[in-house]
mmCIF file of C-alpha atoms in Angstrom:
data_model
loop_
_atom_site.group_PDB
_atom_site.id
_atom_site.type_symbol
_atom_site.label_atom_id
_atom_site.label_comp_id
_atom_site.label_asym_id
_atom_site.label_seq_id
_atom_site.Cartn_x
_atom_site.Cartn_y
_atom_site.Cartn_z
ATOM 1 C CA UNK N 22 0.000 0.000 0.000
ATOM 2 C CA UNK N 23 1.219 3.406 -0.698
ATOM 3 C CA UNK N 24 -0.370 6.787 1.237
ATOM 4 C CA UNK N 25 0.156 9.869 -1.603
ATOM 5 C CA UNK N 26 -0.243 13.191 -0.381
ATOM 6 C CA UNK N 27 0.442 16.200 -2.522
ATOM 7 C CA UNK N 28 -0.776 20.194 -2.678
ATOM 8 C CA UNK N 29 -1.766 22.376 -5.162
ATOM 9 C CA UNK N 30 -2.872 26.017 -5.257
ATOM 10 C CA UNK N 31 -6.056 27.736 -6.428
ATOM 11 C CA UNK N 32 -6.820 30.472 -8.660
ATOM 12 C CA UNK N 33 -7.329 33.756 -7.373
ATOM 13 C CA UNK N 34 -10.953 33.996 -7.282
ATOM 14 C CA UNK N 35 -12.562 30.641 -8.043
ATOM 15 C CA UNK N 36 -14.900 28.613 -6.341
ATOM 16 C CA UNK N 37 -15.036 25.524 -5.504
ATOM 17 C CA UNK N 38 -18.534 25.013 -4.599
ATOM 18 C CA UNK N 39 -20.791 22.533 -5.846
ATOM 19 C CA UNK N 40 -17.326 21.092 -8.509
ATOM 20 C CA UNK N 41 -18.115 17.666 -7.781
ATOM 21 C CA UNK N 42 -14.307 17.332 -6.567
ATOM 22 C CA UNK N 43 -14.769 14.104 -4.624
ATOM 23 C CA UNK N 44 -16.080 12.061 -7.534
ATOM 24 C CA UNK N 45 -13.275 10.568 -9.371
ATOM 25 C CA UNK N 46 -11.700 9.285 -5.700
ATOM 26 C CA UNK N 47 -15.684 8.266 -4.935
ATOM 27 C CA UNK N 48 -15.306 6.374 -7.381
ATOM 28 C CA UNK N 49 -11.659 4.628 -7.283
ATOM 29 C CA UNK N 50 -12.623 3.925 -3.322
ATOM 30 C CA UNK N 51 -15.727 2.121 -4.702
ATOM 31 C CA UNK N 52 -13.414 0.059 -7.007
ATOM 32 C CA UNK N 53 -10.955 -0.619 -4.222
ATOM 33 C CA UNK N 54 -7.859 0.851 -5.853
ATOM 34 C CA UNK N 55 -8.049 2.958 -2.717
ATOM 35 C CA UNK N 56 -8.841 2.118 0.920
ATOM 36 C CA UNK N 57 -8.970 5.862 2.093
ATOM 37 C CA UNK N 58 -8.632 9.393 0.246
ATOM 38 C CA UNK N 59 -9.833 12.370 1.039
ATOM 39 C CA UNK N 60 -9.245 16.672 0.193
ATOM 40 C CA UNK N 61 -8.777 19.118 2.427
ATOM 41 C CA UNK N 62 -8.584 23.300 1.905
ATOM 42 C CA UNK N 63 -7.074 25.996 3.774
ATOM 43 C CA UNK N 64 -6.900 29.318 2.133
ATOM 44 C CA UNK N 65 -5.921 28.882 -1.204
ATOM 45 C CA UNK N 66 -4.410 26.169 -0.914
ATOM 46 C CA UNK N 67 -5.765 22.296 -1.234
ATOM 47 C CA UNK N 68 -4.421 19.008 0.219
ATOM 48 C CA UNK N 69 -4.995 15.392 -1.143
ATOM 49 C CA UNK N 70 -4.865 12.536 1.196
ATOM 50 C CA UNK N 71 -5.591 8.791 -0.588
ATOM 51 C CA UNK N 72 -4.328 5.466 0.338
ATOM 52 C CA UNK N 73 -3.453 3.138 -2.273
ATOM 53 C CA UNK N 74 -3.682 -0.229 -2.817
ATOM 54 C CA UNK N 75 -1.244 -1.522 -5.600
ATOM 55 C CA UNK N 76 0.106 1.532 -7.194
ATOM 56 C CA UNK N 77 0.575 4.828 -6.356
ATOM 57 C CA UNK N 78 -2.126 6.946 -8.214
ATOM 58 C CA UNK N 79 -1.063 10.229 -9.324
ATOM 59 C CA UNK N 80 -2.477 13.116 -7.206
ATOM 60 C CA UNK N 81 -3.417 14.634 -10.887
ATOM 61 C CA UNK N 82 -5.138 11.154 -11.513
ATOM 62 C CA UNK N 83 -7.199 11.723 -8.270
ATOM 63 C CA UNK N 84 -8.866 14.936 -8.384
ATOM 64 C CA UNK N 85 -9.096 15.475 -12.144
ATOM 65 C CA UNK N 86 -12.488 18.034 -11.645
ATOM 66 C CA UNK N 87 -10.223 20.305 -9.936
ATOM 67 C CA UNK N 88 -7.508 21.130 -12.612
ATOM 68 C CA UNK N 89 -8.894 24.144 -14.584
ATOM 69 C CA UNK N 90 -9.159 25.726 -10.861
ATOM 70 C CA UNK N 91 -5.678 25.034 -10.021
ATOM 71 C CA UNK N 92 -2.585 27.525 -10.967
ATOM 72 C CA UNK N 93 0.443 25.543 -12.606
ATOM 73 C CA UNK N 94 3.330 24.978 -11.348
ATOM 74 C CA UNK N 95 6.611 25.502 -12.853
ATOM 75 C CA UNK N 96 10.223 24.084 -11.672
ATOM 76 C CA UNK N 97 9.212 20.927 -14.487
ATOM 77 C CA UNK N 98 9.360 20.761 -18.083
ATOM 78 C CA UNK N 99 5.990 20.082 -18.127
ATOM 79 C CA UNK N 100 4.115 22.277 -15.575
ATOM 80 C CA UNK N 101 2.274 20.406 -12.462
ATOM 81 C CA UNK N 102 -1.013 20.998 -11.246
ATOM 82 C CA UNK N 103 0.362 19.257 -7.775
ATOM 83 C CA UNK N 104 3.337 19.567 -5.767
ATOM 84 C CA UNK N 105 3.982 15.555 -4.512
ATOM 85 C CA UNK N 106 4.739 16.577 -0.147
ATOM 86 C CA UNK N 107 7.055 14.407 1.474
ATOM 87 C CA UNK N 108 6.218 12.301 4.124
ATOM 88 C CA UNK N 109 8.617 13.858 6.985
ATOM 89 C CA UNK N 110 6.761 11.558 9.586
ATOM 90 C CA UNK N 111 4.021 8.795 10.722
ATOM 91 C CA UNK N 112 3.718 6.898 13.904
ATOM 92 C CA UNK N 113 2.665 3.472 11.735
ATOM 93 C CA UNK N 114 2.945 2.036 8.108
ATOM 94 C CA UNK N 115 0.638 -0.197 6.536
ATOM 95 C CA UNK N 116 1.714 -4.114 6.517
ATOM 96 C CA UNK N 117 -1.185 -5.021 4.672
ATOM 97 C CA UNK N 118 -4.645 -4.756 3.531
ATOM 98 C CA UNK N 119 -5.870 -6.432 6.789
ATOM 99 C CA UNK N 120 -3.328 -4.507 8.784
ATOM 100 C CA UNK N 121 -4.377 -1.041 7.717
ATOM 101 C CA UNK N 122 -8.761 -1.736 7.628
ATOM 102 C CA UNK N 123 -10.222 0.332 10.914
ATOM 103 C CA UNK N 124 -11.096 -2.207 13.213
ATOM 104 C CA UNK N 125 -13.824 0.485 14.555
ATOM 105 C CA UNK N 126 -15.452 3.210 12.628
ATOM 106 C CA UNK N 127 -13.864 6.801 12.499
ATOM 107 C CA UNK N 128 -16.053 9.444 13.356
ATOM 108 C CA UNK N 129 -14.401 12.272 11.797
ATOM 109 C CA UNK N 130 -11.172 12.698 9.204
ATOM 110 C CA UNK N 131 -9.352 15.959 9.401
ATOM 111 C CA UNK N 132 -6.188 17.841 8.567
ATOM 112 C CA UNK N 133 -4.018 20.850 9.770
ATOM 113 C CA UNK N 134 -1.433 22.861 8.633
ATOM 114 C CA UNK N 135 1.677 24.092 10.576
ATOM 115 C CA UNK N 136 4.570 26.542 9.200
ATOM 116 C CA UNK N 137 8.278 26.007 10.436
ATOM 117 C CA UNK N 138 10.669 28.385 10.699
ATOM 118 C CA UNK N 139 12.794 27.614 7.724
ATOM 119 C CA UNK N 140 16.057 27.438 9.302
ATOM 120 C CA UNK N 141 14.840 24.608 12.168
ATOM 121 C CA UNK N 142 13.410 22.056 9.242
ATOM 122 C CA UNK N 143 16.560 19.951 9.103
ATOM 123 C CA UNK N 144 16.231 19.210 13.368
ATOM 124 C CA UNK N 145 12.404 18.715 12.868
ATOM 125 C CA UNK N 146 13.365 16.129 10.335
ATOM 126 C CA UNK N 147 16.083 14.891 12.391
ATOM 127 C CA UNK N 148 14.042 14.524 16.109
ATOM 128 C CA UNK N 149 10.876 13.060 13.829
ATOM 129 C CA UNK N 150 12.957 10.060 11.443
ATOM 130 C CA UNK N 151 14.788 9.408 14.969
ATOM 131 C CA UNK N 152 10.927 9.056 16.798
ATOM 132 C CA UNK N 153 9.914 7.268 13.844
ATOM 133 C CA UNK N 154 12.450 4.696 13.348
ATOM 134 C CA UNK N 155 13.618 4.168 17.190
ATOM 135 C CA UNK N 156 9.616 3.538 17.945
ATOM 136 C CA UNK N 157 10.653 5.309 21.023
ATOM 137 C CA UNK N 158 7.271 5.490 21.759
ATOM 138 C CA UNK N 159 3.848 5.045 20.284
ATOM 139 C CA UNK N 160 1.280 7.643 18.803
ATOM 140 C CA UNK N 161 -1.868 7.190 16.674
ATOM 141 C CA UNK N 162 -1.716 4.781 13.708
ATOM 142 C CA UNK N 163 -3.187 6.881 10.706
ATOM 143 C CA UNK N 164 -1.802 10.309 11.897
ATOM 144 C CA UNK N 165 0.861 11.097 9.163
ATOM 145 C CA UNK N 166 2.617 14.632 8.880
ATOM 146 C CA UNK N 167 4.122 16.481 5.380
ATOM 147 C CA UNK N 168 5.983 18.782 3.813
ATOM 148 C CA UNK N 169 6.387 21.228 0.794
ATOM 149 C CA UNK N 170 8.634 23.759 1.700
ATOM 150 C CA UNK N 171 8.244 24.835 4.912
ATOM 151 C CA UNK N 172 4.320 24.291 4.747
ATOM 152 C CA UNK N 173 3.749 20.685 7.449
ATOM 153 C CA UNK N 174 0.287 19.471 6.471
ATOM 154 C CA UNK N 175 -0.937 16.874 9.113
ATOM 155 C CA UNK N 176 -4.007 13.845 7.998
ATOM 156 C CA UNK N 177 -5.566 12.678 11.496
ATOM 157 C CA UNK N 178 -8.430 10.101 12.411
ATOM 158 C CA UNK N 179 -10.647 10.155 15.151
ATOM 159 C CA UNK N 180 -11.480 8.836 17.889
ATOM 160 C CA UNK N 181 -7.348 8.148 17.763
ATOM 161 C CA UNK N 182 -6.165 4.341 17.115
ATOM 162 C CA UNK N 183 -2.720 3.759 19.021
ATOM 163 C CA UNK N 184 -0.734 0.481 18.566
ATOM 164 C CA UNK N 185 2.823 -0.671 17.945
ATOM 165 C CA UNK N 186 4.251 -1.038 14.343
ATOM 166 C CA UNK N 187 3.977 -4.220 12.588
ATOM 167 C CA UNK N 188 6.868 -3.230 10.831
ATOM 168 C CA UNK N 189 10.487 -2.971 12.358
ATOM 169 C CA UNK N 190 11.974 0.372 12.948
ATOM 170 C CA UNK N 191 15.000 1.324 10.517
ATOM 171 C CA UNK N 192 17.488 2.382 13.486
ATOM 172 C CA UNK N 193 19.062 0.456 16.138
ATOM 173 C CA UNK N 194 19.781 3.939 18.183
ATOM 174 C CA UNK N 195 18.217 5.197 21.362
ATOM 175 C CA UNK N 196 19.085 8.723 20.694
ATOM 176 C CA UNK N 197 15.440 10.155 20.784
ATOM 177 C CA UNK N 198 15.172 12.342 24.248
ATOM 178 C CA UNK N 199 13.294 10.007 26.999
ATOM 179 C CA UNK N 200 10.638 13.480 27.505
ATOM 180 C CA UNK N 201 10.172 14.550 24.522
ATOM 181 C CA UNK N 202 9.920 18.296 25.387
ATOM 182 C CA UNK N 203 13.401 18.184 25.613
ATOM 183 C CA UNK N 204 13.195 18.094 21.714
ATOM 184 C CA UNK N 205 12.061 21.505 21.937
ATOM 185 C CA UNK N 206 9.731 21.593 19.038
ATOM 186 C CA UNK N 207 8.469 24.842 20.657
ATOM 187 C CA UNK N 208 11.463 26.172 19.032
ATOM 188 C CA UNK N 209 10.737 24.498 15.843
ATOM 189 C CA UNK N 210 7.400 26.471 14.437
ATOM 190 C CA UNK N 211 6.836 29.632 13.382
ATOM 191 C CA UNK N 212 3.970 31.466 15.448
ATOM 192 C CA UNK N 213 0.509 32.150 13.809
ATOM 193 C CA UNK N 214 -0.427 35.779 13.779
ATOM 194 C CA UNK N 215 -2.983 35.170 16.173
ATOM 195 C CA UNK N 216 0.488 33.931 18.479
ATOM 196 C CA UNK N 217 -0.627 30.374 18.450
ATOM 197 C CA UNK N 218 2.359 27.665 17.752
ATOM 198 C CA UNK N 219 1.966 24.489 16.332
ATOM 199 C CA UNK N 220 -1.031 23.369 14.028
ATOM 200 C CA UNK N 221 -4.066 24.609 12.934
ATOM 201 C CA UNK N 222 -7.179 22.484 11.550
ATOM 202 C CA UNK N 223 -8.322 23.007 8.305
ATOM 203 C CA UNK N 224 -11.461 22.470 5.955
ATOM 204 C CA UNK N 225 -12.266 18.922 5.019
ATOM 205 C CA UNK N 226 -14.009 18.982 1.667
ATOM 206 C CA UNK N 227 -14.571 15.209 1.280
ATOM 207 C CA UNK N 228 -13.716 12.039 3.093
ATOM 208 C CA UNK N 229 -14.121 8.226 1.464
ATOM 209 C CA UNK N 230 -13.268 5.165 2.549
ATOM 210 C CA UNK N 231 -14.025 1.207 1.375
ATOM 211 C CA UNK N 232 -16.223 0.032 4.117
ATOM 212 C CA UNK N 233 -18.955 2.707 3.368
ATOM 213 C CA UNK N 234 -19.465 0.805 -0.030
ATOM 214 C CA UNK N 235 -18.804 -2.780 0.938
ATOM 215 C CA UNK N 236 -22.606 -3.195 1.582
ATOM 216 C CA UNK N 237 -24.078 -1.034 -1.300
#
């Protein structure tokens, strides 16, 4: 299985209402090329969220009713409706199929945004692969956190799901601090205007996943 998440940015001025954006991931959900996907807006900005099941699907593939709204993006030589983020932590990875179906329902799918400060993304990479890979300790299984630029976008289930990786850790250190505060990710994030640190939820404009069509 492969989790894809990837931004893009919107037009000045367009809306999005009533776009039938969900439709196309509706529909591979239904098929079972995906387990979960799901969109997400904040500003002008949109997120993609979709687990898949034997090859990645292309975050262009995925929302396809979205692309006339969507600025290009250049840094290609063919210009990109969606900047690919990279996955810069997760608590869990899926195993398998039958490792990664909820074993109770989820009430509610969100997702937040964050800013770092530019200059502390290397240690926030650093304490978060070391967390990761040491399974120092344990956190909720779908959360997953990434990034484009300094931009963190977080996916989160809830009621929260915590259990230990099927999957072995990559590192055989112990260097991740024993109270995590000591990691000082305080230190890490660049305030919101309003002062706030850390993350901010955002709009969720759809949510799909296979068990609401296994009985249909």
């Amino acid at each position: 299985m492969y989790r894809v998440i990837a931004k893009a940015q919107l037009k000045q001025g367009v809306s999005i209402n009533d776009r039938g954006l969900g439709e196309t991931v509706r529909g591979l959900v239904r098929s079972g090329r995906l387990m979960t996907g799901a969109a997400f807006r904040w500003q002008n900005h949109l997120f993609v969220y979709a687990e898949c099941m034997d090859l990645p699907v292309e975050a262009d593939a995925l929302m396809p009713e979205a692309a006339e709204l969507l600025e290009d993006w250049p840094g290609q030589t063919d210009k990109r409706k969606w900047i690919p983020m990279i996955d810069v932590f997760h608590f869990n990875e899926p195993a398998s199929w039958e490792h990664w179906l909820r074993k109770e329902p989820v009430e509610r799918r969100a997702g937040r945004v964050a800013h770092l400060k530019p200059e502390m993304a290397a240690s926030y990479i650093y304490y978060h692969y070391q967390l990761q890979e040491e399974q120092a300790f344990h956190g909720p299984k779908y959360e997953i956190i990434a990034m484009h630029e300094n931009l963190l976008f977080g996916y989160q289930e809830f009621p929260a799901v915590v259990e230990p990786p099927v999957l072995p850790g990559k590192l055989k250190t112990s260097g991740t601090p024993s109270n995590w505060s000591d990691s000082r990710m305080d230190l890490h994030f660049q305030p919101w205007e309003d002062s706030h640190l850390y993350f901010k939820p955002i709009e969720t404009l759809f949510a799909y996943y296979v068990d609401e069509f296994r009985t249909r």
